[in-house]
Amino acid sequence: MKTGGEMLYDGRCHCGRVRFRVEAEIDHVRVCDCSICHMRGALIFRVPEGALELMTPLEDMVLYEWGSRTAKDYLCPTCGILPFRRPSAPTRVELEQGVQPFDGWAINTRCLVGFDPSSVPVRQIRGRLIQRD
């Protein structure tokens, strides 16, 4: 379903316990090479706060935090899939380089029903190069 230039996507984890809806015009996906993203293999697209509608409360999910503890990874407690996350806050070095804080969600596009991540360009994110404060 279209709303303006954006599409409304239903999303879910592998087992279907975690469900959500997101409104977005997905024109790329992001692949980060940091240790956790590399192993996870998610194809991410960032959306503003109000673009994500949760059908499953966050309290019903497993929260994983690591490193600076500013990122919040929400996982299904049954199948372990990460359907979305809160991105980490920029480090002091990133802020000095002009990186702007992002107050929204990072959606794993592999969890979106009817979306083909191979239909859009891939942006490489060099997470391994980020210097922590």
mmCIF file of C-alpha atoms in Angstrom:
data_model
loop_
_atom_site.group_PDB
_atom_site.id
_atom_site.type_symbol
_atom_site.label_atom_id
_atom_site.label_comp_id
_atom_site.label_asym_id
_atom_site.label_seq_id
_atom_site.Cartn_x
_atom_site.Cartn_y
_atom_site.Cartn_z
ATOM 1 C CA MET A 1 0.000 0.000 0.000
ATOM 2 C CA LYS A 2 1.371 3.439 -0.915
ATOM 3 C CA THR A 3 1.074 6.538 1.218
ATOM 4 C CA GLY A 4 2.611 9.479 -0.628
ATOM 5 C CA GLY A 5 6.009 8.365 -2.006
ATOM 6 C CA GLU A 6 6.429 5.761 0.697
ATOM 7 C CA MET A 7 5.354 2.149 1.006
ATOM 8 C CA LEU A 8 3.797 0.536 4.016
ATOM 9 C CA TYR A 9 5.538 -2.768 4.797
ATOM 10 C CA ASP A 10 4.599 -5.478 7.240
ATOM 11 C CA GLY A 11 7.585 -6.987 8.986
ATOM 12 C CA ARG A 12 8.218 -9.977 11.176
ATOM 13 C CA CYS A 13 10.907 -12.200 12.581
ATOM 14 C CA HIS A 14 11.392 -15.740 11.267
ATOM 15 C CA CYS A 15 8.887 -17.407 13.615
ATOM 16 C CA GLY A 16 6.373 -14.536 13.472
ATOM 17 C CA ARG A 17 6.383 -13.791 17.198
ATOM 18 C CA VAL A 18 7.721 -10.260 16.577
ATOM 19 C CA ARG A 19 5.589 -8.192 14.207
ATOM 20 C CA PHE A 20 5.826 -4.599 13.101
ATOM 21 C CA ARG A 21 4.875 -2.216 10.322
ATOM 22 C CA VAL A 22 7.098 0.418 8.767
ATOM 23 C CA GLU A 23 6.431 3.240 6.338
ATOM 24 C CA ALA A 24 9.417 4.013 4.132
ATOM 25 C CA GLU A 25 10.675 4.743 0.666
ATOM 26 C CA ILE A 26 13.583 2.318 0.652
ATOM 27 C CA ASP A 27 16.133 3.511 -1.898
ATOM 28 C CA HIS A 28 19.189 1.656 -0.521
ATOM 29 C CA VAL A 29 20.255 -0.772 2.173
ATOM 30 C CA ARG A 30 23.234 -0.454 4.498
ATOM 31 C CA VAL A 31 25.781 -3.175 5.196
ATOM 32 C CA CYS A 32 28.097 -2.494 8.121
ATOM 33 C CA ASP A 33 31.400 -4.309 8.574
ATOM 34 C CA CYS A 34 31.655 -3.982 12.383
ATOM 35 C CA SER A 35 32.016 -7.289 14.213
ATOM 36 C CA ILE A 36 28.353 -7.805 15.124
ATOM 37 C CA CYS A 37 26.831 -6.527 11.868
ATOM 38 C CA HIS A 38 29.260 -8.605 9.820
ATOM 39 C CA MET A 39 28.221 -11.777 11.635
ATOM 40 C CA ARG A 40 24.526 -10.878 11.667
ATOM 41 C CA GLY A 41 24.250 -10.106 7.945
ATOM 42 C CA ALA A 42 21.312 -7.692 8.249
ATOM 43 C CA LEU A 43 20.544 -5.294 5.400
ATOM 44 C CA ILE A 44 19.536 -2.098 7.185
ATOM 45 C CA PHE A 45 17.469 0.938 6.237
ATOM 46 C CA ARG A 46 17.038 3.810 8.674
ATOM 47 C CA VAL A 47 13.647 5.368 9.310
ATOM 48 C CA PRO A 48 12.518 8.220 11.593
ATOM 49 C CA GLU A 49 10.972 7.489 14.979
ATOM 50 C CA GLY A 50 7.345 7.713 13.822
ATOM 51 C CA ALA A 51 7.770 5.446 10.783
ATOM 52 C CA LEU A 52 7.846 2.245 12.861
ATOM 53 C CA GLU A 53 4.668 0.808 14.378
ATOM 54 C CA LEU A 54 5.207 -2.050 16.818
ATOM 55 C CA MET A 55 2.675 -4.868 16.972
ATOM 56 C CA THR A 56 4.874 -6.648 19.522
ATOM 57 C CA PRO A 57 5.884 -4.575 22.567
ATOM 58 C CA LEU A 58 9.611 -4.035 23.100
ATOM 59 C CA GLU A 59 9.216 -5.614 26.555
ATOM 60 C CA ASP A 60 8.397 -8.920 24.823
ATOM 61 C CA MET A 61 11.742 -8.892 23.015
ATOM 62 C CA VAL A 62 15.308 -9.568 24.111
ATOM 63 C CA LEU A 63 17.446 -6.418 24.370
ATOM 64 C CA TYR A 64 21.126 -6.726 23.499
ATOM 65 C CA GLU A 65 23.564 -3.885 24.194
ATOM 66 C CA TRP A 66 27.301 -3.927 23.652
ATOM 67 C CA GLY A 67 30.268 -1.590 23.237
ATOM 68 C CA SER A 68 29.158 1.943 24.100
ATOM 69 C CA ARG A 69 25.723 0.622 25.106
ATOM 70 C CA THR A 70 24.071 3.364 23.077
ATOM 71 C CA ALA A 71 22.787 0.952 20.407
ATOM 72 C CA LYS A 72 19.762 -1.138 21.312
ATOM 73 C CA ASP A 73 19.366 -4.412 19.424
ATOM 74 C CA TYR A 74 15.916 -5.979 19.756
ATOM 75 C CA LEU A 75 15.781 -9.724 19.138
ATOM 76 C CA CYS A 76 12.979 -12.245 19.026
ATOM 77 C CA PRO A 77 13.203 -14.405 22.171
ATOM 78 C CA THR A 78 12.098 -17.471 20.185
ATOM 79 C CA CYS A 79 13.986 -17.448 16.867
ATOM 80 C CA GLY A 80 16.719 -14.888 17.686
ATOM 81 C CA ILE A 81 16.180 -12.719 14.592
ATOM 82 C CA LEU A 82 16.886 -8.973 14.801
ATOM 83 C CA PRO A 83 14.029 -7.213 12.970
ATOM 84 C CA PHE A 84 15.067 -3.685 14.021
ATOM 85 C CA ARG A 85 17.400 -1.766 16.297
ATOM 86 C CA ARG A 86 18.232 1.665 17.656
ATOM 87 C CA PRO A 87 21.530 2.767 16.088
ATOM 88 C CA SER A 88 24.421 3.772 18.314
ATOM 89 C CA ALA A 89 25.137 7.376 19.167
ATOM 90 C CA PRO A 90 28.040 8.939 17.257
ATOM 91 C CA THR A 91 31.402 8.830 18.991
ATOM 92 C CA ARG A 92 33.303 12.008 19.814
ATOM 93 C CA VAL A 93 35.482 11.413 16.732
ATOM 94 C CA GLU A 94 32.423 10.945 14.496
ATOM 95 C CA LEU A 95 30.842 14.136 15.854
ATOM 96 C CA GLU A 96 34.083 15.994 15.094
ATOM 97 C CA GLN A 97 33.888 14.605 11.539
ATOM 98 C CA GLY A 98 30.367 15.982 11.142
ATOM 99 C CA VAL A 99 28.329 12.825 11.721
ATOM 100 C CA GLN A 100 24.892 13.838 12.944
ATOM 101 C CA PRO A 101 23.066 11.923 15.698
ATOM 102 C CA PHE A 102 20.155 9.831 14.427
ATOM 103 C CA ASP A 103 16.974 9.500 16.485
ATOM 104 C CA GLY A 104 15.090 6.730 14.758
ATOM 105 C CA TRP A 105 15.157 3.056 13.900
ATOM 106 C CA ALA A 106 17.334 0.810 11.761
ATOM 107 C CA ILE A 107 15.095 -1.759 10.090
ATOM 108 C CA ASN A 108 16.396 -5.127 8.932
ATOM 109 C CA THR A 109 14.939 -5.114 5.415
ATOM 110 C CA ARG A 110 15.303 -8.900 5.240
ATOM 111 C CA CYS A 111 12.352 -8.999 7.689
ATOM 112 C CA LEU A 112 9.994 -7.002 5.445
ATOM 113 C CA VAL A 113 7.265 -8.971 3.698
ATOM 114 C CA GLY A 114 7.318 -8.341 -0.051
ATOM 115 C CA PHE A 115 10.546 -6.299 -0.135
ATOM 116 C CA ASP A 116 13.503 -7.557 -2.175
ATOM 117 C CA PRO A 117 16.732 -6.066 -0.752
ATOM 118 C CA SER A 118 18.552 -6.907 -4.001
ATOM 119 C CA SER A 119 16.323 -4.373 -5.803
ATOM 120 C CA VAL A 120 18.180 -1.380 -4.318
ATOM 121 C CA PRO A 121 21.834 -0.280 -4.078
ATOM 122 C CA VAL A 122 24.008 -1.304 -1.128
ATOM 123 C CA ARG A 123 25.875 1.303 0.928
ATOM 124 C CA GLN A 124 28.955 0.056 2.726
ATOM 125 C CA ILE A 125 29.323 1.328 6.300
ATOM 126 C CA ARG A 126 32.856 1.096 7.704
ATOM 127 C CA GLY A 127 31.953 0.283 11.311
ATOM 128 C CA ARG A 128 35.316 -1.395 11.975
ATOM 129 C CA LEU A 129 37.041 1.932 11.401
ATOM 130 C CA ILE A 130 35.016 3.855 13.993
ATOM 131 C CA GLN A 131 37.192 5.096 16.805
ATOM 132 C CA ARG A 132 35.549 4.867 20.200
ATOM 133 C CA ASP A 133 35.922 7.656 22.774
#
